[in-house]
Short mmCIF file of C-alpha atoms in Angstrom, two decimals:
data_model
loop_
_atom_site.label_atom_id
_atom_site.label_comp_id
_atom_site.label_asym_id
_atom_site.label_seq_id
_atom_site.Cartn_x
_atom_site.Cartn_y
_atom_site.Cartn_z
CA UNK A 1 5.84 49.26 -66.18
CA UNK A 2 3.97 47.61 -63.31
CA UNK A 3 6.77 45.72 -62.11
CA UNK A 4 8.94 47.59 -59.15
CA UNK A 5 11.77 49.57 -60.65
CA UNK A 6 14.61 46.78 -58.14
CA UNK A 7 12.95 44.14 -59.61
CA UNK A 8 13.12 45.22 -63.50
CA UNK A 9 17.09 45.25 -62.75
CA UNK A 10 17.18 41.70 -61.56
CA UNK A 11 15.39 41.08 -64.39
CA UNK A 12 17.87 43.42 -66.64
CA UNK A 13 20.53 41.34 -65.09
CA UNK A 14 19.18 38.04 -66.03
CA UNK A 15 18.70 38.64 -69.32
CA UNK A 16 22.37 40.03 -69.30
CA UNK A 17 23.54 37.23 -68.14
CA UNK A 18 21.69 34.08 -69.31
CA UNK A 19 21.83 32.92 -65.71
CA UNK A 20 19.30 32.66 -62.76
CA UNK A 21 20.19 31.12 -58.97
CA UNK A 22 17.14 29.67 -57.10
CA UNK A 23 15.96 30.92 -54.21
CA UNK A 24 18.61 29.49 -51.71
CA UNK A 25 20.73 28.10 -53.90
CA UNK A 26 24.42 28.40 -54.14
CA UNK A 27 24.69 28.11 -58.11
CA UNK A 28 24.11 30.01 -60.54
CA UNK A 29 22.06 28.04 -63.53
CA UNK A 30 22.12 29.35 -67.59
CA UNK A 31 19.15 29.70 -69.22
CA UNK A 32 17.46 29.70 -72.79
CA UNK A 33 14.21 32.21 -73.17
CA UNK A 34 12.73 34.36 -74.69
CA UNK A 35 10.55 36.92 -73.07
CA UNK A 36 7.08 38.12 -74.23
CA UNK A 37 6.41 41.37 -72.19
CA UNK A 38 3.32 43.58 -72.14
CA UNK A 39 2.92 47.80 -71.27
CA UNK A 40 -0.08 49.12 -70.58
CA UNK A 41 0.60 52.20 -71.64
CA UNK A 42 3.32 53.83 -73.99
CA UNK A 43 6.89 52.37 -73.07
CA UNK A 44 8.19 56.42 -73.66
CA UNK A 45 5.43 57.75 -71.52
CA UNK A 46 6.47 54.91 -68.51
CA UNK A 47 10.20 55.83 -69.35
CA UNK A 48 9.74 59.34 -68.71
CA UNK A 49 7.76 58.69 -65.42
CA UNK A 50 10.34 56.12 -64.18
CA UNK A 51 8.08 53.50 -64.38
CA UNK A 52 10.38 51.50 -66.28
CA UNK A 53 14.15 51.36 -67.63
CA UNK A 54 15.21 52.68 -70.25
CA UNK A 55 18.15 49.72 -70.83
CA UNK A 56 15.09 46.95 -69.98
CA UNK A 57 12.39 48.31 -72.32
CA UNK A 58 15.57 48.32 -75.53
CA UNK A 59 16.32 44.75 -74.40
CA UNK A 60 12.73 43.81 -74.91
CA UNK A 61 11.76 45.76 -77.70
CA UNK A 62 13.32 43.35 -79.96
CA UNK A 63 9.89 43.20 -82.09
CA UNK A 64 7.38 45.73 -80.83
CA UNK A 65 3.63 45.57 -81.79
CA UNK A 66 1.59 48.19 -80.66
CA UNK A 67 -2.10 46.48 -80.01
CA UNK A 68 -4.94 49.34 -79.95
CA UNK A 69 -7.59 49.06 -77.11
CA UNK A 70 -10.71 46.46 -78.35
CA UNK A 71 -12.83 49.92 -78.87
CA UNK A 72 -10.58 50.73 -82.01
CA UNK A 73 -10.68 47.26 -83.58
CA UNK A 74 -14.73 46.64 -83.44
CA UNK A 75 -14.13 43.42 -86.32
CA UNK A 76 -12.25 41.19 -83.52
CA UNK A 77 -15.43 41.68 -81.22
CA UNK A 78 -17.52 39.01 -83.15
CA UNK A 79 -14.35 36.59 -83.08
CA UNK A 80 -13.48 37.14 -79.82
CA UNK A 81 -16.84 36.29 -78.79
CA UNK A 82 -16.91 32.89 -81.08
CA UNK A 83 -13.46 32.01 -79.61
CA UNK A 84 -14.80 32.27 -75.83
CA UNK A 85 -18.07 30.94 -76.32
CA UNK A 86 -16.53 27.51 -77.40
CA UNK A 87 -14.16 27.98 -75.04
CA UNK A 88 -16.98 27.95 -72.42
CA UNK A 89 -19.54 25.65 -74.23
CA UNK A 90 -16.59 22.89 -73.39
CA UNK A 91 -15.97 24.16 -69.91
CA UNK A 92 -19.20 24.13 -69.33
CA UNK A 93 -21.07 21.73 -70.97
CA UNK A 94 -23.08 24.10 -72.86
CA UNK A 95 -24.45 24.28 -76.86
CA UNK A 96 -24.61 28.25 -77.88
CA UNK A 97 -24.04 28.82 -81.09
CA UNK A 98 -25.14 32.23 -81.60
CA UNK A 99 -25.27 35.52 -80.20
CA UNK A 100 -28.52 37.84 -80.31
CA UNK A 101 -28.51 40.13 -82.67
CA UNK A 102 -29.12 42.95 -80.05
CA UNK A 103 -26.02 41.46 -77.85
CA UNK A 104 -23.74 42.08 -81.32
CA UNK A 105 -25.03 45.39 -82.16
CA UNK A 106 -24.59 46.55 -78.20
CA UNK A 107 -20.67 44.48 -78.31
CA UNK A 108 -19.85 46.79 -81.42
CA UNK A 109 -21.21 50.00 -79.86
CA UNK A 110 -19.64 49.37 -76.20
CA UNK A 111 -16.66 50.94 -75.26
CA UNK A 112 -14.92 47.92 -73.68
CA UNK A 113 -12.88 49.73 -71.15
CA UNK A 114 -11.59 46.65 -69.65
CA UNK A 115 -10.76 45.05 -73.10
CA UNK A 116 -10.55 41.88 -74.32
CA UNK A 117 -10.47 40.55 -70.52
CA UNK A 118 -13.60 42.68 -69.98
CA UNK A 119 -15.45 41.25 -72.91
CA UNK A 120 -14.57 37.61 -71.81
CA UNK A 121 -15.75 37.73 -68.21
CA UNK A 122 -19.02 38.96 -70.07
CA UNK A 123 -19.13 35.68 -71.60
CA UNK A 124 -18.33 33.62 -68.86
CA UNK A 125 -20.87 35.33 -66.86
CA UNK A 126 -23.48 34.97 -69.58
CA UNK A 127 -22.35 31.11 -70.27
CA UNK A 128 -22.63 30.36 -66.80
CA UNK A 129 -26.58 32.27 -66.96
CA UNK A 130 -27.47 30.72 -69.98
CA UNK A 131 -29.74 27.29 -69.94
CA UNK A 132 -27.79 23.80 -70.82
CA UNK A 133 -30.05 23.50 -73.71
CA UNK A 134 -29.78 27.07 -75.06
CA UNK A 135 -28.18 28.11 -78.14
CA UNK A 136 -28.24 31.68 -78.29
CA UNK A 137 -27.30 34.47 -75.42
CA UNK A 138 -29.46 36.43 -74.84
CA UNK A 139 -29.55 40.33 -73.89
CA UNK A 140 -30.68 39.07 -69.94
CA UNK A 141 -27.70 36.79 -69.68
CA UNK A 142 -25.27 39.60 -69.96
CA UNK A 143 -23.75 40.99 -66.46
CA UNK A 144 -26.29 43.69 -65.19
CA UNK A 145 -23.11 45.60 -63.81
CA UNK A 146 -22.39 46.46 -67.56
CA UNK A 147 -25.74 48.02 -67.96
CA UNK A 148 -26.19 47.51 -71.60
CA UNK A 149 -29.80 46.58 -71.05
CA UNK A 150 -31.04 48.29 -67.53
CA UNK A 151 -34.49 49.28 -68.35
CA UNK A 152 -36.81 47.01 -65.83
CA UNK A 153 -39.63 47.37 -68.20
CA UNK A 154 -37.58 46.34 -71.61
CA UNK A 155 -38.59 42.88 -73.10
CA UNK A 156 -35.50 41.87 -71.97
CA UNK A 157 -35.68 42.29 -68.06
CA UNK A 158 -34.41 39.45 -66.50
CA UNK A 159 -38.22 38.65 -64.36
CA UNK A 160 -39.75 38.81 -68.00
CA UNK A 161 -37.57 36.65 -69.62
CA UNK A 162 -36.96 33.58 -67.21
CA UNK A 163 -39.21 31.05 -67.27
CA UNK A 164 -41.68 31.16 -64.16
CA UNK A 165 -44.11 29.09 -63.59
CA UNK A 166 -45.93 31.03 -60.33
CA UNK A 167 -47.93 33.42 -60.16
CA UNK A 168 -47.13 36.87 -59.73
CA UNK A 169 -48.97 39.16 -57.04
CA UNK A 170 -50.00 42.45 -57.70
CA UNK A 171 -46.89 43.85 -55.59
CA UNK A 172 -45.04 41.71 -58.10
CA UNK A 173 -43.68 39.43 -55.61
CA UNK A 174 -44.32 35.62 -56.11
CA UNK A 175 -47.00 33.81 -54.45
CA UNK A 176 -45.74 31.28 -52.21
CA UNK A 177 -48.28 28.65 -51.30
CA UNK A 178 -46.81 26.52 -48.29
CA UNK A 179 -42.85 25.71 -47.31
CA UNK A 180 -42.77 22.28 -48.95
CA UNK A 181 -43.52 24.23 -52.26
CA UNK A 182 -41.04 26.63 -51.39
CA UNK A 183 -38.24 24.16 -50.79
CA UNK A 184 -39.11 22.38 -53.69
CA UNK A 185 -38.59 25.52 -55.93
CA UNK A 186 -35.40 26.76 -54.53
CA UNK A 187 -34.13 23.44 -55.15
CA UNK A 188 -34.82 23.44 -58.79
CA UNK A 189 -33.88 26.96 -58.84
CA UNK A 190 -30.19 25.99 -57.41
CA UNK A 191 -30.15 22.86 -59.55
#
């Protein structure tokens, strides 16, 4: 449905056919496929709007699985997340293990409205957060644009739960002794 309506007929022709030509070629070539398509929302709905043919969708439709939105199938959540996090601990060098229990009991109440894609950008973004040696992520690795744990003052604010080894002033801003200690800090910081 997200493909332009000239472009799903090309496609309708192709699969009519068994035969594609190459952008400046002179031949036609046959091919051999089989086509795994997606709709993100209900092929009678997209129909109706003209979003997509009729003749395409009853080509495709071959075997049709309708997959509910991540917030109606809470028992992949936990899965997901093992799947991704290994995924990541390879990509990235990393050793989690474990999610904290507060980061599974906020993934099974959140709404997920950008599904599965949604919930593994979260990971990423907490796996690329999270310390080499860690095992466990944390609430304060999870993207603050999600908002599952906002509240400054919560045990798991990101100033309260990073390791710091300066003092902090009483306008909460770190005291900064001289440059060379500066530069030596935001290098270890960007290491």
């Amino acid at each position: 449905n997200s493909m332009p309506i000239k472009l799903q007929a090309k496609l309708m022709r192709v699969l009519q056919e068994k035969k594609v030509r190459r952008l400046g070629d002179q031949e036609e070539k046959g091919i051999n496929v089989r086509i795994i398509s997606s709709c993100n929302q209900e092929p009678n709905v997209a129909i109706d709007q003209q979003q997509l043919r009729s003749d395409l969708f009853y080509r495709l439709a071959v075997v049709y699985l309708m997959l509910p939105p991540l917030r109606r199938r809470t028992e992949d959540i936990l899965t997901l997340c093992e799947h991704f996090i290994e995924q990541y601990n390879h990509r990235l060098h990393k050793k989690v293990n474990a999610l904290h229990p507060d980061v599974i009991s906020t993934f099974l109440d959140y709404d997920w409205p950008g599904n599965v894609r949604h919930l593994k950008h979260c990971i990423e973004s907490a796996m690329n957060i999270v310390a080499v040696d860690a095992t466990v992520i944390q609430p304060y690795h999870l993207p603050a644009y999600m908002g599952l744990f906002s509240n400054p003052q919560s045990e798991y604010s990101t100033a309260s739960a990073l390791p710091v080894d300066k003092e902090i002033s009483s306008n909460g801003l770190f005291d900064i002794m001289d440059d060379d200690n500066m530069i030596m800090k935001l290098q270890a910081e960007e290491k």
